[in-house]
CSV table of C-alpha atoms in Angstrom, one decimal:
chain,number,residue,atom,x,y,z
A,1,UNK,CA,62.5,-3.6,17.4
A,2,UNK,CA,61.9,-7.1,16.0
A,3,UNK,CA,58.0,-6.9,17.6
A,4,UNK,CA,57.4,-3.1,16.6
A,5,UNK,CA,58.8,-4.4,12.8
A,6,UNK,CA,55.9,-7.4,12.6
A,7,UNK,CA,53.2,-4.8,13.7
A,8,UNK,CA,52.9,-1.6,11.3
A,9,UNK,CA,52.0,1.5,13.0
A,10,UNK,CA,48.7,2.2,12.0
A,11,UNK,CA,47.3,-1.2,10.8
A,12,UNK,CA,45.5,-3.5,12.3
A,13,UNK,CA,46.4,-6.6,10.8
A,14,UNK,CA,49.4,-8.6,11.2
A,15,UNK,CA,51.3,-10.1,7.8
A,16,UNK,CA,52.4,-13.5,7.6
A,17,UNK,CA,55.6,-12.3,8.2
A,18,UNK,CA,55.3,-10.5,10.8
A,19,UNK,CA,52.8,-13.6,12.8
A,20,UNK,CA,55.9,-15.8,12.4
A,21,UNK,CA,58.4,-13.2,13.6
A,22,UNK,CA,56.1,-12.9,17.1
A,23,UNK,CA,56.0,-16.7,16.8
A,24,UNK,CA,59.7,-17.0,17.0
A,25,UNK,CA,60.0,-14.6,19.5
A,26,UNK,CA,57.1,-15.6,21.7
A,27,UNK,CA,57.8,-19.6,21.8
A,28,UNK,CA,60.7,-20.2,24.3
A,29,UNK,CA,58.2,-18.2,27.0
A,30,UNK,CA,55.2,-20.6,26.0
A,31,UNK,CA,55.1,-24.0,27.4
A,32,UNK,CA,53.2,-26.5,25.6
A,33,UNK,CA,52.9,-30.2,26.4
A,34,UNK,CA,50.3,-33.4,25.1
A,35,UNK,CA,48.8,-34.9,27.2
A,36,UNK,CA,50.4,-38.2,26.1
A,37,UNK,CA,53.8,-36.5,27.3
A,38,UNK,CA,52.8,-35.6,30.7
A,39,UNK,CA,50.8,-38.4,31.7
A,40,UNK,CA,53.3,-40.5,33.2
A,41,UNK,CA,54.2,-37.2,35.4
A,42,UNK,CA,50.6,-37.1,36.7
A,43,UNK,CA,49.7,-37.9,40.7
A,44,UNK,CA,47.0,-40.6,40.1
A,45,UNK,CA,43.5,-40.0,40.0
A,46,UNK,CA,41.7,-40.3,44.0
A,47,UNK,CA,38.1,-40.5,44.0
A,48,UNK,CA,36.7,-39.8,47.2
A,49,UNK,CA,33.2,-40.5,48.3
A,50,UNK,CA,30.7,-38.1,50.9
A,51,UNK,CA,27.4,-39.8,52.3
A,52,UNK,CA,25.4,-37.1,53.2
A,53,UNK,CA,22.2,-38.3,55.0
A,54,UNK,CA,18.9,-37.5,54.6
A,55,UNK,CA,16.8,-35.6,57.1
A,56,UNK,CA,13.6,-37.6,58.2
A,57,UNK,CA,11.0,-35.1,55.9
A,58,UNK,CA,13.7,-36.4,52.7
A,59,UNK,CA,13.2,-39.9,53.8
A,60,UNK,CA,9.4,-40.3,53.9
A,61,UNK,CA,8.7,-38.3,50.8
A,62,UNK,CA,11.8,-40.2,49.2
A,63,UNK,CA,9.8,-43.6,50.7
A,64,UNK,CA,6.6,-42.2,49.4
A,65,UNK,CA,7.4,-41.9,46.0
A,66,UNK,CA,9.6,-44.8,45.6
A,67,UNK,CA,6.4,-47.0,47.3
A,68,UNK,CA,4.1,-44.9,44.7
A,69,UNK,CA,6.4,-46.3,41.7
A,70,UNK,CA,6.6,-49.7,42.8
A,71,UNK,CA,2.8,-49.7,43.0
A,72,UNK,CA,2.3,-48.5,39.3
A,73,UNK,CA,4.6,-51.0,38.2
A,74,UNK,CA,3.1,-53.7,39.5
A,75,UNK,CA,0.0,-52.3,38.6
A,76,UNK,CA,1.3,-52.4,34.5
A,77,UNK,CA,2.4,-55.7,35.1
A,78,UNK,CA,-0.6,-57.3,35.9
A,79,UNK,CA,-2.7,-55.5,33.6
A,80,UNK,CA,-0.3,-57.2,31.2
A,81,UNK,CA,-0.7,-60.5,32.5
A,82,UNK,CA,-4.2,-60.1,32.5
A,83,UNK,CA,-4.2,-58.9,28.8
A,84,UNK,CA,-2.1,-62.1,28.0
A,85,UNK,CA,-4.2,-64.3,29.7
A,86,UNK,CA,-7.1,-62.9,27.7
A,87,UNK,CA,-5.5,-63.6,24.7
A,88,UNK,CA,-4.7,-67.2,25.5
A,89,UNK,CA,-7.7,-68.0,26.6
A,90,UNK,CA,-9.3,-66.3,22.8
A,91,UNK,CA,-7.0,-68.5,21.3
A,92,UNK,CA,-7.6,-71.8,22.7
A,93,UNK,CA,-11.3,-71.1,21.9
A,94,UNK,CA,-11.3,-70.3,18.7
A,95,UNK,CA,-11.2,-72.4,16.2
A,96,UNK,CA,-11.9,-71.7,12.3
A,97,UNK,CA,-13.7,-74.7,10.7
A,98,UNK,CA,-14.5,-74.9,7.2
A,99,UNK,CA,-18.1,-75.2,5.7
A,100,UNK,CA,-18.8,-76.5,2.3
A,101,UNK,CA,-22.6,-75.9,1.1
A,102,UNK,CA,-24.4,-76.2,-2.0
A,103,UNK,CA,-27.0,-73.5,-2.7
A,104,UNK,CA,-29.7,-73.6,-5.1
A,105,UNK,CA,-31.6,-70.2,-6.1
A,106,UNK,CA,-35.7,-70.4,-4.7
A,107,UNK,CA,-38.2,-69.7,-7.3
A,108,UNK,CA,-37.5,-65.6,-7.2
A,109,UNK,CA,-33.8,-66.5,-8.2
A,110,UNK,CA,-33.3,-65.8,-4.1
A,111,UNK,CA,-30.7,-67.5,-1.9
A,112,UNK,CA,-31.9,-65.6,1.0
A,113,UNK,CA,-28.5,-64.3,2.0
A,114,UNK,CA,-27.8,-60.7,3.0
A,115,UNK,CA,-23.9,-60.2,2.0
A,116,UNK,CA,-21.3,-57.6,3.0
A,117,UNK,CA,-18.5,-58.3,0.4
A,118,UNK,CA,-17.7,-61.6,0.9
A,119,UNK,CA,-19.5,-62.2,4.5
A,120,UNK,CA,-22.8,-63.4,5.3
A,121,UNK,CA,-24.9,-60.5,7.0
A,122,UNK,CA,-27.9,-62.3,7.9
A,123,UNK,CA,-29.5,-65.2,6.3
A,124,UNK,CA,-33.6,-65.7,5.9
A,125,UNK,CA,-35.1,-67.6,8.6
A,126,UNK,CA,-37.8,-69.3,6.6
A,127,UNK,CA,-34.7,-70.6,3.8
A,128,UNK,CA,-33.3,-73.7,4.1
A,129,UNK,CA,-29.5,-71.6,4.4
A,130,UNK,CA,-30.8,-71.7,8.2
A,131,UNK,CA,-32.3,-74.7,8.5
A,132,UNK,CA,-28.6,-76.0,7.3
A,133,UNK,CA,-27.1,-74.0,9.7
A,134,UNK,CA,-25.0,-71.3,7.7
A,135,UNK,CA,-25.1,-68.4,10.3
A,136,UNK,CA,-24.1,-64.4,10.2
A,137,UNK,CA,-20.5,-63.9,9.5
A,138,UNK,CA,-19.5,-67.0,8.0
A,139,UNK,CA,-16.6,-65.9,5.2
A,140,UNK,CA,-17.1,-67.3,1.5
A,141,UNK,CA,-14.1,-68.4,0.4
A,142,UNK,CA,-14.7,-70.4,-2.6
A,143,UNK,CA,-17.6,-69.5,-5.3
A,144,UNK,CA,-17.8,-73.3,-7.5
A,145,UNK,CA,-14.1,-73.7,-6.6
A,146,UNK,CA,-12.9,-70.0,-7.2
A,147,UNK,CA,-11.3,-68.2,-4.5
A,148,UNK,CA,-13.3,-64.7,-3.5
A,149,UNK,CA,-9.5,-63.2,-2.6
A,150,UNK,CA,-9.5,-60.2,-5.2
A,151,UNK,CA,-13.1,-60.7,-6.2
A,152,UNK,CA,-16.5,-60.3,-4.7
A,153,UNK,CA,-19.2,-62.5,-3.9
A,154,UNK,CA,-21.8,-61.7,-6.2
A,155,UNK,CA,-19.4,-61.2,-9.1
A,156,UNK,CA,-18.8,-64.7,-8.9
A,157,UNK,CA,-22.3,-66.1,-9.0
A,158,UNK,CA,-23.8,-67.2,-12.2
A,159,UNK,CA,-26.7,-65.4,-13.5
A,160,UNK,CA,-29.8,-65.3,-11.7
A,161,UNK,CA,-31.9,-67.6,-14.2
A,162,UNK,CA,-29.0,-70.2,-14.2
A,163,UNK,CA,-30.7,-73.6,-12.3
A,164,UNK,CA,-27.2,-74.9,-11.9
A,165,UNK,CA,-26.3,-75.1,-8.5
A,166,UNK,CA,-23.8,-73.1,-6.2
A,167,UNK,CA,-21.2,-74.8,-4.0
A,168,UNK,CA,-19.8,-72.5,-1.3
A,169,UNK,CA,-16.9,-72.9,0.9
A,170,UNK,CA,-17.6,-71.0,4.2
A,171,UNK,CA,-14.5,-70.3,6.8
A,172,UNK,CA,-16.4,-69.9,10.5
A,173,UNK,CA,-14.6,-68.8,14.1
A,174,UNK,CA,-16.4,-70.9,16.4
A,175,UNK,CA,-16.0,-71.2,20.0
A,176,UNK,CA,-15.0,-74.3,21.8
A,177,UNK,CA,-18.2,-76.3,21.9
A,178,UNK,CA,-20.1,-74.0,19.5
A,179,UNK,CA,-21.7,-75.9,16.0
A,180,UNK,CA,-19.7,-78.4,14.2
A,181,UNK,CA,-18.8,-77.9,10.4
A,182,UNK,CA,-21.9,-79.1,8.1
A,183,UNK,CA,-22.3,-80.3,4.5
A,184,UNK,CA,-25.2,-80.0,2.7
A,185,UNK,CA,-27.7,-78.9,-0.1
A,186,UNK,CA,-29.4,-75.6,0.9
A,187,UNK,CA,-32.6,-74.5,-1.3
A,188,UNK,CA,-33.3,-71.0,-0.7
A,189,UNK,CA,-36.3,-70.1,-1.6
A,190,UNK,CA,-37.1,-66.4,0.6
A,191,UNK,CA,-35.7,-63.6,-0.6
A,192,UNK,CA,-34.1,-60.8,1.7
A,193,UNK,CA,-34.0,-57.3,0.5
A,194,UNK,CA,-30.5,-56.1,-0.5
A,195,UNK,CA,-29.8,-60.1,-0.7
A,196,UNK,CA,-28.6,-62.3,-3.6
């Protein structure tokens, strides 16, 4: 009677009401427990562990691809090295010197130096530049003391019909045993086309 009253013939929804009237009735036949009350209760855990062995096919390829791994490990591993090694040896011979050169234009305001940016392409063979020893890929650094950092080359150069002259500071890689750093007074005096 109490169930039949908490479910309305014909509907398919239970009231409030009537959930908490099943609730009542249901809950004495409904055992519930936590975990935390019914651990002490428990049989401990028992692990136990099956060694199945391998048939001989499962061994070899199991050896086969473990040996196969090993192999491209060790592989990467000295490739590594090897790429470490490299790189030591690049940096104990290399060594970036610093130039410092005074340039004065030839007759044809010239100083017979081809320049990407702020490096030295290629410098005239007949100018004195070469004689002096400034080579391709030298980095200006300085133009009459200021810093080419934010600025170009020729943007720093005084005009071409200036006679004063034009100390450069050059920054070179050189390999151990490669040409020392040089002072000097360069005239240029060949032009190179597409040069200042």
């Amino acid at each position: 009677g109490d169930v039949a009253s908490a479910v309305p013939r014909g509907r398919g929804t239970v009231s409030r009401s009537g959930a908490a009237i099943i609730k009542s009735l249901a809950s004495p036949f409904v055992l519930r427990r936590l975990k935390s009350q019914v651990m002490a209760s428990l049989p401990k855990k028992t692990e136990e562990v099956l060694t199945v062995p391998m048939q001989e096919e499962q061994k070899r390829l199991y050896m086969r691809i473990l040996t196969d791994l090993r192999q491209q490990q060790e592989r990467r591993e000295a490739a590594y090295a090897e790429q470490e090694k490299a790189k030591n040896r690049a940096l104990q011979s290399e060594t970036t010197i610093e130039l410092t050169v005074t340039v004065r234009r030839g007759g044809n305001g010239a100083l017979g130096l081809r320049m990407d940016d702020n490096r030295v392409v290629s410098v005239s063979p007949e100018s004195n530049a070469a004689e002096v020893g400034i080579l391709a890929g030298d980095l200006v650094w300085e133009v009459n003391g200021k810093s080419t950092q934010g600025s170009s080359f020729s943007s720093l150069l005084p005009g071409p019909d200036s006679p004063a002259p034009i100390k450069l500071k050059l920054r070179r890689t050189r390999v151990e045993g490669g040409a020392e750093a040089v002072e000097g007074s360069v005239m240029a005096v060949a032009a190179v086309a597409g040069s200042v």
